[in-house]
mmCIF file of C-alpha atoms and ligand atoms in Angstrom:
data_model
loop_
_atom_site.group_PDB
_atom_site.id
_atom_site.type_symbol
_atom_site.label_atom_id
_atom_site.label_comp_id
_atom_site.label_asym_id
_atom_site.label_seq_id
_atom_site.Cartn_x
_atom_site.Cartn_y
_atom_site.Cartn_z
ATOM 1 C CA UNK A 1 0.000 0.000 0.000
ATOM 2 C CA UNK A 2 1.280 3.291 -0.617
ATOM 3 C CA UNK A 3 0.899 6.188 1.580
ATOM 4 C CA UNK A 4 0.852 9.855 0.753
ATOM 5 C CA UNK A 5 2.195 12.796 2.826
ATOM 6 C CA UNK A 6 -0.172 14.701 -0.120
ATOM 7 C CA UNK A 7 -3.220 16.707 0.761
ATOM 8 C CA UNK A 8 -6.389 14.870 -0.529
ATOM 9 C CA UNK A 9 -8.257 18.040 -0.326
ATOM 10 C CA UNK A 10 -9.548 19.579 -3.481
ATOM 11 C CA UNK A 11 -10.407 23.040 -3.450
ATOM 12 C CA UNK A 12 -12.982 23.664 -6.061
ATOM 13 C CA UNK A 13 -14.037 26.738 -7.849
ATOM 14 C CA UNK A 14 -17.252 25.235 -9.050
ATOM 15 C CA UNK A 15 -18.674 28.084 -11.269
ATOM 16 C CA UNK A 16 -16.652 31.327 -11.307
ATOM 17 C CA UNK A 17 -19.575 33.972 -11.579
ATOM 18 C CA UNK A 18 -19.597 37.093 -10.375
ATOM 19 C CA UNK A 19 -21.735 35.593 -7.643
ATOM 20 C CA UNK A 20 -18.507 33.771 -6.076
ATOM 21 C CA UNK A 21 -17.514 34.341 -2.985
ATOM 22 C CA UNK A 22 -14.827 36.704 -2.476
ATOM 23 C CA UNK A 23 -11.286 34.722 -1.234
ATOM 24 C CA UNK A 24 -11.121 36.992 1.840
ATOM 25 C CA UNK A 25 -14.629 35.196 3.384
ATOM 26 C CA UNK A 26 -13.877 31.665 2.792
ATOM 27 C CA UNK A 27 -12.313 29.750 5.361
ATOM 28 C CA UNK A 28 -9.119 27.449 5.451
ATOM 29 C CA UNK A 29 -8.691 24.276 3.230
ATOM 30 C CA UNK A 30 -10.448 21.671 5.285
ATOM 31 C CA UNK A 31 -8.152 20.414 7.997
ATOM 32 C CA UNK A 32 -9.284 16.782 8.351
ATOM 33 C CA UNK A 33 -6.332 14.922 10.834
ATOM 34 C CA UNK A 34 -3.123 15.996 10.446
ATOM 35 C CA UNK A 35 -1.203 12.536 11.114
ATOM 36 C CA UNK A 36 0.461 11.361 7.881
ATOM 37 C CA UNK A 37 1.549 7.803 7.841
ATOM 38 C CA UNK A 38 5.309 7.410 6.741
ATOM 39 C CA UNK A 39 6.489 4.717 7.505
ATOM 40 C CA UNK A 40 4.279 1.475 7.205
ATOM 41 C CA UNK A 41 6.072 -0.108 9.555
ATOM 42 C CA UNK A 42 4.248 2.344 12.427
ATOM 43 C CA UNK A 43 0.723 1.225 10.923
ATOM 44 C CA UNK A 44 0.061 -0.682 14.761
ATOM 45 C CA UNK A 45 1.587 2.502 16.463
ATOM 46 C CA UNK A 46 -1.818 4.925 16.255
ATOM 47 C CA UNK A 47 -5.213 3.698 16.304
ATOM 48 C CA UNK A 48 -5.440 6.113 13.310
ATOM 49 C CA UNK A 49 -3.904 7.599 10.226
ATOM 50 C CA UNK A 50 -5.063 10.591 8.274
ATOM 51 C CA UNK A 51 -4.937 11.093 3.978
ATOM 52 C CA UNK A 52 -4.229 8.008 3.405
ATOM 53 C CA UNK A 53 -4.218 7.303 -0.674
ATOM 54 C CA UNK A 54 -5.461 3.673 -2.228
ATOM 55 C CA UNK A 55 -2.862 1.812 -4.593
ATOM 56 C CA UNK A 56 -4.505 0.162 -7.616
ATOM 57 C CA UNK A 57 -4.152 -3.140 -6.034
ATOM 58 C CA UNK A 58 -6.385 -1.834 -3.140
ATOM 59 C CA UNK A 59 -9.093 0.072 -5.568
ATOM 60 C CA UNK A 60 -9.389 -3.278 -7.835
ATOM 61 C CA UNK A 61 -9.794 -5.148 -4.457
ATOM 62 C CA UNK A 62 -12.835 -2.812 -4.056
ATOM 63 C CA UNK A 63 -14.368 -3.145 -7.901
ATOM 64 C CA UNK A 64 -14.200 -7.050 -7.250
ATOM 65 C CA UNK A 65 -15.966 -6.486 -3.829
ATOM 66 C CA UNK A 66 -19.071 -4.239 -6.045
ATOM 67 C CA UNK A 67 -19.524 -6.321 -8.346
ATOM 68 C CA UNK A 68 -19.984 -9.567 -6.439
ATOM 69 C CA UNK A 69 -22.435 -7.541 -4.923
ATOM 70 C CA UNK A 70 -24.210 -6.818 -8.426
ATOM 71 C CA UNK A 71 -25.017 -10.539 -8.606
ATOM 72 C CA UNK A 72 -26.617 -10.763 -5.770
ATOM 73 C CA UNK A 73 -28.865 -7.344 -4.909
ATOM 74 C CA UNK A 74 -31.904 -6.913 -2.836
ATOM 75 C CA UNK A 75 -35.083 -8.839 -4.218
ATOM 76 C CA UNK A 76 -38.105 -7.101 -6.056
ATOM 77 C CA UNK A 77 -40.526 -7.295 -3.571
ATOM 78 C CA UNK A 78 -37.995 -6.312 -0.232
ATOM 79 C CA UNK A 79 -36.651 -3.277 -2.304
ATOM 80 C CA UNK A 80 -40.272 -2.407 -2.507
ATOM 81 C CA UNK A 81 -40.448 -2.374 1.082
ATOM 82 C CA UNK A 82 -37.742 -0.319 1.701
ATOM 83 C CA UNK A 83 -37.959 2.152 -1.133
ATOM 84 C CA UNK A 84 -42.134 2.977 0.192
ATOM 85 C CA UNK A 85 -41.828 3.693 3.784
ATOM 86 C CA UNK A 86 -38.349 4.913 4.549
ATOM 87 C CA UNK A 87 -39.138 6.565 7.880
ATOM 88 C CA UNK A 88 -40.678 3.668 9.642
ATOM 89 C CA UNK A 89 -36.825 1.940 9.548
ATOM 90 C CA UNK A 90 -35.652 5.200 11.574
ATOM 91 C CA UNK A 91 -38.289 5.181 13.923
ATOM 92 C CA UNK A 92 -37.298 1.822 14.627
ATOM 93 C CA UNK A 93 -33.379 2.670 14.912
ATOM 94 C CA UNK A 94 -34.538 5.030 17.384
ATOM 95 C CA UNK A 95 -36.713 2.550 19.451
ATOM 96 C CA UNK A 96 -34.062 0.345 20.108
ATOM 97 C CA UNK A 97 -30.670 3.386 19.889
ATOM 98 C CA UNK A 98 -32.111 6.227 21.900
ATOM 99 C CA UNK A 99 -30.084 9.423 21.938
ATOM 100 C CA UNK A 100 -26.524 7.758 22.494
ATOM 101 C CA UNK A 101 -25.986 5.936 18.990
ATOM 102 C CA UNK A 102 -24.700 8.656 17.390
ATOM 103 C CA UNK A 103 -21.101 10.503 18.962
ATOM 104 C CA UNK A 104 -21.541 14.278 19.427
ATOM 105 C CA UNK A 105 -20.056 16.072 16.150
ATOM 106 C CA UNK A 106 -17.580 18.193 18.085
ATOM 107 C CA UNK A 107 -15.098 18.570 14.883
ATOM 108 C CA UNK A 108 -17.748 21.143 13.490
ATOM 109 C CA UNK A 109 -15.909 23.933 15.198
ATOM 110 C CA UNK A 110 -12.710 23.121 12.948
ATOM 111 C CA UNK A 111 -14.241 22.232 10.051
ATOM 112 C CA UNK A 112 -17.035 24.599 9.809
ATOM 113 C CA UNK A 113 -16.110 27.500 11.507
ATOM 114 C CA UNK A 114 -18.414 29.576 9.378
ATOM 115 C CA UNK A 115 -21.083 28.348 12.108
ATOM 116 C CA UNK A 116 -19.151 29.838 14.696
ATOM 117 C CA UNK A 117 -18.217 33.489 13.154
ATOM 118 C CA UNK A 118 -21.095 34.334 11.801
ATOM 119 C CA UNK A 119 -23.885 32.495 13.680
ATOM 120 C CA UNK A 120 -22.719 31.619 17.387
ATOM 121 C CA UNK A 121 -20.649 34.657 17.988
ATOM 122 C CA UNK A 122 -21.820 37.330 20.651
ATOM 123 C CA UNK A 123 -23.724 39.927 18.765
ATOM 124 C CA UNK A 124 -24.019 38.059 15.385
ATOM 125 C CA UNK A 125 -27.722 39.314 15.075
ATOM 126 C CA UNK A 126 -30.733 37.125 13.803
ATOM 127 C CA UNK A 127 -29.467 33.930 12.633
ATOM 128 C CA UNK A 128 -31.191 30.717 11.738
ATOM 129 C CA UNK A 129 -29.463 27.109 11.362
ATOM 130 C CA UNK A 130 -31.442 24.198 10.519
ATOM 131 C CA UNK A 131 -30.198 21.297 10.370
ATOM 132 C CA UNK A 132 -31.752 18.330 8.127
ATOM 133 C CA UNK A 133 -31.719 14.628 9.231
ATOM 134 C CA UNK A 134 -31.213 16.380 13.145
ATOM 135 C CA UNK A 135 -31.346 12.447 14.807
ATOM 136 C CA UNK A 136 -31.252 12.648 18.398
ATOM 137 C CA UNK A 137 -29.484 16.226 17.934
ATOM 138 C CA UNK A 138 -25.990 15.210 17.988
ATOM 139 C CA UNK A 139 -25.043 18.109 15.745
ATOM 140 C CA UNK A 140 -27.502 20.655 17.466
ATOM 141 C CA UNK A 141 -26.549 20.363 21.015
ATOM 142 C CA UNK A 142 -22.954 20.890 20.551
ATOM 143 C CA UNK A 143 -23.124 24.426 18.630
ATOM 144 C CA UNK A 144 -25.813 25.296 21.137
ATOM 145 C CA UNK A 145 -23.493 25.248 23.990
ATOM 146 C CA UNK A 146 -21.086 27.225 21.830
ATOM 147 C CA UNK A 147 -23.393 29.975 21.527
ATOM 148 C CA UNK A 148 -23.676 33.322 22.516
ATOM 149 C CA UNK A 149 -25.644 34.827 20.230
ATOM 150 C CA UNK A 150 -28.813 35.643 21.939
ATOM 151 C CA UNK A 151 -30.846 36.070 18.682
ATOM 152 C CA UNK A 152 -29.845 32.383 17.264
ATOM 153 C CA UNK A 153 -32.570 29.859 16.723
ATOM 154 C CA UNK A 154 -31.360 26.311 15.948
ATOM 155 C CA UNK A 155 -34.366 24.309 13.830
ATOM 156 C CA UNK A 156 -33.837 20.356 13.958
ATOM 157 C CA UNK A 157 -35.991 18.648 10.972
ATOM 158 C CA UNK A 158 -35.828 14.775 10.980
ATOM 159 C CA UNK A 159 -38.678 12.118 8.952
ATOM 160 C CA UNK A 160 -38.380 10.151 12.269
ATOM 161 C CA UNK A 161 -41.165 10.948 14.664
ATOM 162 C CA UNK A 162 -39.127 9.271 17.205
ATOM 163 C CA UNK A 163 -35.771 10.974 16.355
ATOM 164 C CA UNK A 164 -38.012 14.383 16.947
ATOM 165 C CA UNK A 165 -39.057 13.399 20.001
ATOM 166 C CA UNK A 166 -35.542 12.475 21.235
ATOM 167 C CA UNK A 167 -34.537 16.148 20.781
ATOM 168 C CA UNK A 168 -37.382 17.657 22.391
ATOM 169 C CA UNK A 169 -36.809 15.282 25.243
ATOM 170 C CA UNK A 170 -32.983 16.371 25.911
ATOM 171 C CA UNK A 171 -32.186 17.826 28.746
ATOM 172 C CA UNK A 172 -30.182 20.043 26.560
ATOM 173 C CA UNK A 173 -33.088 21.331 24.645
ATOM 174 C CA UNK A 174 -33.435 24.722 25.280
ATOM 175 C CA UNK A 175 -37.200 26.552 23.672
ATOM 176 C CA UNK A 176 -35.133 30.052 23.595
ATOM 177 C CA UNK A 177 -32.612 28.648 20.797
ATOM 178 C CA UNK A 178 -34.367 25.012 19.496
ATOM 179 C CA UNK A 179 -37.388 23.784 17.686
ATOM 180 C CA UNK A 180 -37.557 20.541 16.347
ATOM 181 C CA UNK A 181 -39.637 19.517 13.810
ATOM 182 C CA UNK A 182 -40.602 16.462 11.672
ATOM 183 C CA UNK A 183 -39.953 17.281 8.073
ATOM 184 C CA UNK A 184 -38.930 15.278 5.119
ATOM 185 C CA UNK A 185 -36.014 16.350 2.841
ATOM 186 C CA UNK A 186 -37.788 14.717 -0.163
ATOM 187 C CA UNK A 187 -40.996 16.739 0.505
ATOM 188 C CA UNK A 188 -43.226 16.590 -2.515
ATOM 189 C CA UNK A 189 -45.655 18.363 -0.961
ATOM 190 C CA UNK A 190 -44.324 22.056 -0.662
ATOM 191 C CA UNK A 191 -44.404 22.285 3.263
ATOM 192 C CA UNK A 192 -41.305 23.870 5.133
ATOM 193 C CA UNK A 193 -40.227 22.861 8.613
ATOM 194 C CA UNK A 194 -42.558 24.923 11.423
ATOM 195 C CA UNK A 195 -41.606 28.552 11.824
ATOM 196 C CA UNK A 196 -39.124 28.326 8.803
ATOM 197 C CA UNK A 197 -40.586 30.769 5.780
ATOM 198 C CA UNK A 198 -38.876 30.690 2.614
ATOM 199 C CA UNK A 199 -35.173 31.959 2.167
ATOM 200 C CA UNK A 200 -34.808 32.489 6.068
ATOM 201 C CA UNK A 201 -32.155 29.995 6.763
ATOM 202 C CA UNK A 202 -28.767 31.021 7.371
ATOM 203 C CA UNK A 203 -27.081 27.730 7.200
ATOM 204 C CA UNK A 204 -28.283 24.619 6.426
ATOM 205 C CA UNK A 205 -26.633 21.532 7.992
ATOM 206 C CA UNK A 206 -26.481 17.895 5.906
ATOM 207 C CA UNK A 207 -24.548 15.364 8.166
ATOM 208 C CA UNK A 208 -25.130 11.733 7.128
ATOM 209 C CA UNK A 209 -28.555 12.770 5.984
ATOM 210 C CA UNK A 210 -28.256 12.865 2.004
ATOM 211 C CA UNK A 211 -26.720 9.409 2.369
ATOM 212 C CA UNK A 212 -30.513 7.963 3.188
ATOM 213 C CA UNK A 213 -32.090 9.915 0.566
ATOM 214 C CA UNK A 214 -32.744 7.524 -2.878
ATOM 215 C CA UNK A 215 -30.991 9.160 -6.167
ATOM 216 C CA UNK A 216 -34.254 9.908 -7.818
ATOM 217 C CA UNK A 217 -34.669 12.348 -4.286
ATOM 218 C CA UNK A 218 -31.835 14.283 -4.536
ATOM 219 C CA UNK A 219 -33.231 16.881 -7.005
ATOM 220 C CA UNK A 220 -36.644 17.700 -4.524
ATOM 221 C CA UNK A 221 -34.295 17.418 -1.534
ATOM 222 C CA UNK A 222 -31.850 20.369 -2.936
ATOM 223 C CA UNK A 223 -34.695 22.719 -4.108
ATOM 224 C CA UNK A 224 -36.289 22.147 -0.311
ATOM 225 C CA UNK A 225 -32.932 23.528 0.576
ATOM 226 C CA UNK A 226 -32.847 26.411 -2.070
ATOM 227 C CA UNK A 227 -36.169 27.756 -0.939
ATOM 228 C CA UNK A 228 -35.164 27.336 2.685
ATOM 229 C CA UNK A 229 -32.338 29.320 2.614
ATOM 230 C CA UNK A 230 -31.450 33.406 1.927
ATOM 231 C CA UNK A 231 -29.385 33.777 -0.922
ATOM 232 C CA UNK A 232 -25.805 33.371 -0.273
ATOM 233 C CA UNK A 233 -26.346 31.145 2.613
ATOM 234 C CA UNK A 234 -24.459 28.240 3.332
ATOM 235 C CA UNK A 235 -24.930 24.446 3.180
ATOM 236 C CA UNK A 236 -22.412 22.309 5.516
ATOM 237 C CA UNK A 237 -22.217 18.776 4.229
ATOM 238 C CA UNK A 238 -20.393 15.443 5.537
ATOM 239 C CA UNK A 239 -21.294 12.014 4.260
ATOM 240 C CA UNK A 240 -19.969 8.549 2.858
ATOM 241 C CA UNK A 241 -17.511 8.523 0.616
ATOM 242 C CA UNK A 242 -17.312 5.862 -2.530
ATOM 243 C CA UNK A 243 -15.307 2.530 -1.103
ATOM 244 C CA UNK A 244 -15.907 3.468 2.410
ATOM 245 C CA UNK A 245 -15.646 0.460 4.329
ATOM 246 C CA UNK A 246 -19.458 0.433 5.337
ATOM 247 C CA UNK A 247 -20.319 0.143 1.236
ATOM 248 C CA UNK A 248 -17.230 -2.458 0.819
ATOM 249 C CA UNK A 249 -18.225 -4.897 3.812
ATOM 250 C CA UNK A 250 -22.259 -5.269 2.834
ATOM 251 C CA UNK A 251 -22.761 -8.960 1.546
ATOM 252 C CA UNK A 252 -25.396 -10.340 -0.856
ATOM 253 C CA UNK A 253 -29.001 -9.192 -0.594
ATOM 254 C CA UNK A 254 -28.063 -5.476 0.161
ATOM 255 C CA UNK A 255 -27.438 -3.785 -3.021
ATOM 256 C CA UNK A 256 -30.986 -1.746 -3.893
ATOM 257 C CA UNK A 257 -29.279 -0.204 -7.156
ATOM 258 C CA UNK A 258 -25.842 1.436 -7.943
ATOM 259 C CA UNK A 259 -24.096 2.328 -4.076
ATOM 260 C CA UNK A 260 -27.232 2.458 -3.195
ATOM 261 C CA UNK A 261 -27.662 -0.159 0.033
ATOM 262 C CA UNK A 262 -30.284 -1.457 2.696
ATOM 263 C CA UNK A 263 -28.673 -2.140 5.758
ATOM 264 C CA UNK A 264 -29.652 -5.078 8.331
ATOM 265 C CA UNK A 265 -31.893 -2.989 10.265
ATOM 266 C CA UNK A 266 -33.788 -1.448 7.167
ATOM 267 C CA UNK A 267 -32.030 2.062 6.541
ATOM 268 C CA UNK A 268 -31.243 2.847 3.083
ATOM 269 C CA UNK A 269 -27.251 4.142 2.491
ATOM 270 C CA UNK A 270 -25.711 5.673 -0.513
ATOM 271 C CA UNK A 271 -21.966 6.076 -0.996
ATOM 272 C CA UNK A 272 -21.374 9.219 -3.007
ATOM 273 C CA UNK A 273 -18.193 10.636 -5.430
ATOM 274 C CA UNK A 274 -16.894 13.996 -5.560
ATOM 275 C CA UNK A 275 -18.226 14.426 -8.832
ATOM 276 C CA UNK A 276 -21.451 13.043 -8.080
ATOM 277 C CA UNK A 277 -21.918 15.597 -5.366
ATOM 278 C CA UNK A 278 -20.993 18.521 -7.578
ATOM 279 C CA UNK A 279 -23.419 17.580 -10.121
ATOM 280 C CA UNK A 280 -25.811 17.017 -7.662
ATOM 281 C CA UNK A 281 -25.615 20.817 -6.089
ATOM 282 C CA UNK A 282 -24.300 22.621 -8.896
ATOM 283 C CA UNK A 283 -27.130 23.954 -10.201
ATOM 284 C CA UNK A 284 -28.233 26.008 -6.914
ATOM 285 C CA UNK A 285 -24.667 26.189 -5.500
ATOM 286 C CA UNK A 286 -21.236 27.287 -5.995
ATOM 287 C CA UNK A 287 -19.133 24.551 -4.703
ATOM 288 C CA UNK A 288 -17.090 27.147 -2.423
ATOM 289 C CA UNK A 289 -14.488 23.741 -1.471
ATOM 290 C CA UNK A 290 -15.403 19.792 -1.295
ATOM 291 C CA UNK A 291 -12.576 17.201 0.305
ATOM 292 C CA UNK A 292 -12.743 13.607 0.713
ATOM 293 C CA UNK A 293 -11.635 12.383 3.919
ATOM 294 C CA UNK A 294 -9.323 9.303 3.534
ATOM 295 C CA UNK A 295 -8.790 7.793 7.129
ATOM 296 C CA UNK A 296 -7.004 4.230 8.141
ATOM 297 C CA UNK A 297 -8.750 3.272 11.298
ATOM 298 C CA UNK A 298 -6.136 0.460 13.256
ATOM 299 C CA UNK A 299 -7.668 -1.853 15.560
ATOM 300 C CA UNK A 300 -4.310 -2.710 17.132
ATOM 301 C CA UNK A 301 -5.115 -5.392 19.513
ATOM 302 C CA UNK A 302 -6.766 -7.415 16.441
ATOM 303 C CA UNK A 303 -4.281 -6.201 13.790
ATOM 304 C CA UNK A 304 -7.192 -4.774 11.836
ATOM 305 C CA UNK A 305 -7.316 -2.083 9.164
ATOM 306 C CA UNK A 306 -10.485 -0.719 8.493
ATOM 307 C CA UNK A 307 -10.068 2.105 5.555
ATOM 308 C CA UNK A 308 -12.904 4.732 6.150
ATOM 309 C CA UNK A 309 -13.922 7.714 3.263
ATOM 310 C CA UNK A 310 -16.291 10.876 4.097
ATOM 311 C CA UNK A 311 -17.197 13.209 1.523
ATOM 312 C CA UNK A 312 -17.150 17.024 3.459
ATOM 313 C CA UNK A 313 -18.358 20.334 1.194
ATOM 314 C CA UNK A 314 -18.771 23.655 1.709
ATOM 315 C CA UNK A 315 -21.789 24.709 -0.852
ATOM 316 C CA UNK A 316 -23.006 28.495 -1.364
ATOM 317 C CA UNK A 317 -26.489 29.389 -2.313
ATOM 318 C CA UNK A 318 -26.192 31.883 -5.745
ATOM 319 C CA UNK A 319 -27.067 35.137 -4.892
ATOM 320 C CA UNK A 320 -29.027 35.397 -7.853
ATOM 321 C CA UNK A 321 -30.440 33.048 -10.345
ATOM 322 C CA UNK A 322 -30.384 35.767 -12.921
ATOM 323 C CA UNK A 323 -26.486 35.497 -13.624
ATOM 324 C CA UNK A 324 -26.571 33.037 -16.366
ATOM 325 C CA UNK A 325 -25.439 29.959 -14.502
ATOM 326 C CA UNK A 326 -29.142 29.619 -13.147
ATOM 327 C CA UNK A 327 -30.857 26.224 -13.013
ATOM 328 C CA UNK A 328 -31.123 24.750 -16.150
ATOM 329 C CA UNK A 329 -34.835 22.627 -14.270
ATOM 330 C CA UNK A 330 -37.780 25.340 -15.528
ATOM 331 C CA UNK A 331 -37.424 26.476 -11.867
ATOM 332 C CA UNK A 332 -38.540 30.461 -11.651
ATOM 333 C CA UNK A 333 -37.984 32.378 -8.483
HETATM 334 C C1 SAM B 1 -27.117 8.854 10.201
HETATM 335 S S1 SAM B 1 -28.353 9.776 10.997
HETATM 336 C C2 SAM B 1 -27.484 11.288 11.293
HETATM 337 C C3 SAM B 1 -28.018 12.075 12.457
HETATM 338 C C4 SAM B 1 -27.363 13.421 12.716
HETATM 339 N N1 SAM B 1 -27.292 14.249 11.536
HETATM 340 C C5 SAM B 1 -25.998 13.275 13.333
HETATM 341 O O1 SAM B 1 -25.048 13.733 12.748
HETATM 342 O O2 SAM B 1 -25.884 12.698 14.398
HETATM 343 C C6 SAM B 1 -29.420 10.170 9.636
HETATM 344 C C7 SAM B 1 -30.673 10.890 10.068
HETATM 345 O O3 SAM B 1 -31.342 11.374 8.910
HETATM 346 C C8 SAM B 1 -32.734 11.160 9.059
HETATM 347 N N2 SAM B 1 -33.307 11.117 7.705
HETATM 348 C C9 SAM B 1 -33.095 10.195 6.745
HETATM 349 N N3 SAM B 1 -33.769 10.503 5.639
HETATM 350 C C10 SAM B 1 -34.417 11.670 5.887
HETATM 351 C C11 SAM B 1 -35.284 12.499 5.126
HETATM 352 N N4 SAM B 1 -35.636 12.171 3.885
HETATM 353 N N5 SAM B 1 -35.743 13.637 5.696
HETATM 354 C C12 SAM B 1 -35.411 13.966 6.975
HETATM 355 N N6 SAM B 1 -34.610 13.213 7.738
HETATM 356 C C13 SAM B 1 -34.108 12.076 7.208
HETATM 357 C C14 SAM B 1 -32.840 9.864 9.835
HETATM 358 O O4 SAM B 1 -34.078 9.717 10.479
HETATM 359 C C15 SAM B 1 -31.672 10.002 10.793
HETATM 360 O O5 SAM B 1 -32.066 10.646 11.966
#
């Protein structure tokens, strides 16, 4: 295996309209971890090792692993099942996970500090975050006790009546700062989270939520978000990666269509590409930057390497739809 010292961060320009944001308000490259594996002969020393490239062997290891998968996908009449009702599978994850599946996402800070300058600072004004796919508020709860912005209101929207519940339930949840709400990303149906108008949002927040959503969603799902937030606001993204380990370890019976999977206890997962993701948001957002997080994970008592890949983006809501590089979907705002 070979190991890079190399970034694996791409900045991206996406479109360069006059709409881009100026250099001076973006942030930093991501910063991801910061230990580089050297020498393989200290693979057992750290439980884990940051940017770590795939050799050819490694990515045809991978291909083999898809398409034994291919021969073997999830029946007709299961994939009906879990393509109708998505939601009820969640509700059950939260019946039998509570609030303490899911670790608290206290890298946001470093990796988003946007959130933290321009939303949870003291004086930052009115400010509204909402993030979609909220769980047990994992996400939430940590910026909240950052704050000190007296005029921020955090919304949580989650298709899980039970994940909903779990937020309003925390002892952390505080009806100053937090609503919760149950929404659906793929809403067909026009209806925005409660006490969200159109283009009020500030910042909306996408951790390990697109993942769930079914390819033929993703176009609803990012005009929800377009009408939800002001222009120029700011999505915050993290998900699954192509060849994460999670899409490389599922076994016959899974596959529902291309890296598109049904896991064991009925959630649906897709593994995305940086491409993919562009193409998915580029016709609402600039891509302000987009890295793939490449992390070796060492179980060191078992001599185990488990090779994890998040996707992490920065996208920007176009100021304007009249500057040319507009939706090309017959959308008119
Ligand atoms: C992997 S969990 C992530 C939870 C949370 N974002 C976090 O970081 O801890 C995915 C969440 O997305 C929710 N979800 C999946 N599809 C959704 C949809 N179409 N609309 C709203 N929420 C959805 C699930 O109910 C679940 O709570």
């Amino acid at each position: 295996m070979t190991v890079t010292t190399t970034e694996s961060v791409s900045k991206s320009g996406g479109h360069k309209s006059k709409w881009d944001i100026p250099r001076t308000e973006r942030d930093d490259p991501f910063q991801f971890g910061q230990r580089y594996l050297e020498d393989e002969a200290a693979v057992w020393d750290f439980n884990a090792w940051d940017h770590v490239e795939w050799d050819e062997e490694q990515e045809i290891l991978a291909q083999e692993k898809l398409a034994k998968q291919k021969e073997n996908p999830v029946n007709d009449f299961d994939k009906k099942l879990y393509m109708s009702n998505p939601s009820r599978y969640w509700d059950l994850f939260y019946r039998s996970n509570k609030s303490n599946f899911f670790k608290d996402r206290k890298w946001l800070q470093l990796e988003f500090p946007s959130i933290y300058a321009k939303a949870t600072a003291k004086d930052s004004g009115p400010k509204t975050i909402l993030e979609v796919g909220c769980g047990a508020g994992n996400t939430m709860f940590p910026i909240l006790a950052a704050n000190k912005n007296a005029e921020l209101k955090i919304v949580g929207a989650d298709f899980s009546h039970r994940a909903v519940e779990l937020v309003r339930e925390s002892p952390e949840f505080d009806p100053a700062h937090i609503a919760a709400d149950v929404w659906d990303l793929a809403d067909e149906s026009g209806r925005l989270p409660a006490g969200l108008e159109e283009h009020s949002v500030d910042f909306v927040i996408l951790i390990f939520v697109f993942s769930a959503l079914a390819p033929e969603q993703w176009d609803t799902a990012i005009r929800n978000i377009d009408r939800l937030l002001k222009p120029g606001g700011e999505v915050l993204f993290r998900d699954y990666g192509r060849y994460d380990m999670a899409q490389l370890r599922f076994k016959g019976g899974r596959l529902l269509q291309d890296s598109f999977y049904v896991r064991g206890d009925g959630t649906r997962v897709y593994f995305f590409t940086e491409d993919e993701l562009r193409k998915i948001f580029d016709n609402y957002f600039v891509v302000d930057k987009m890295g793939t997080d490449r992390r070796l994970l060492v179980n060191r008592k078992r001599k185990l390497k488990m090779y994890r890949i998040w996707l992490q983006a920065r996208f920007i809501k176009r100021a304007s739809l009249d500057d040319g590089a507009g939706p090309s979907t017959g959308k008119t705002e």
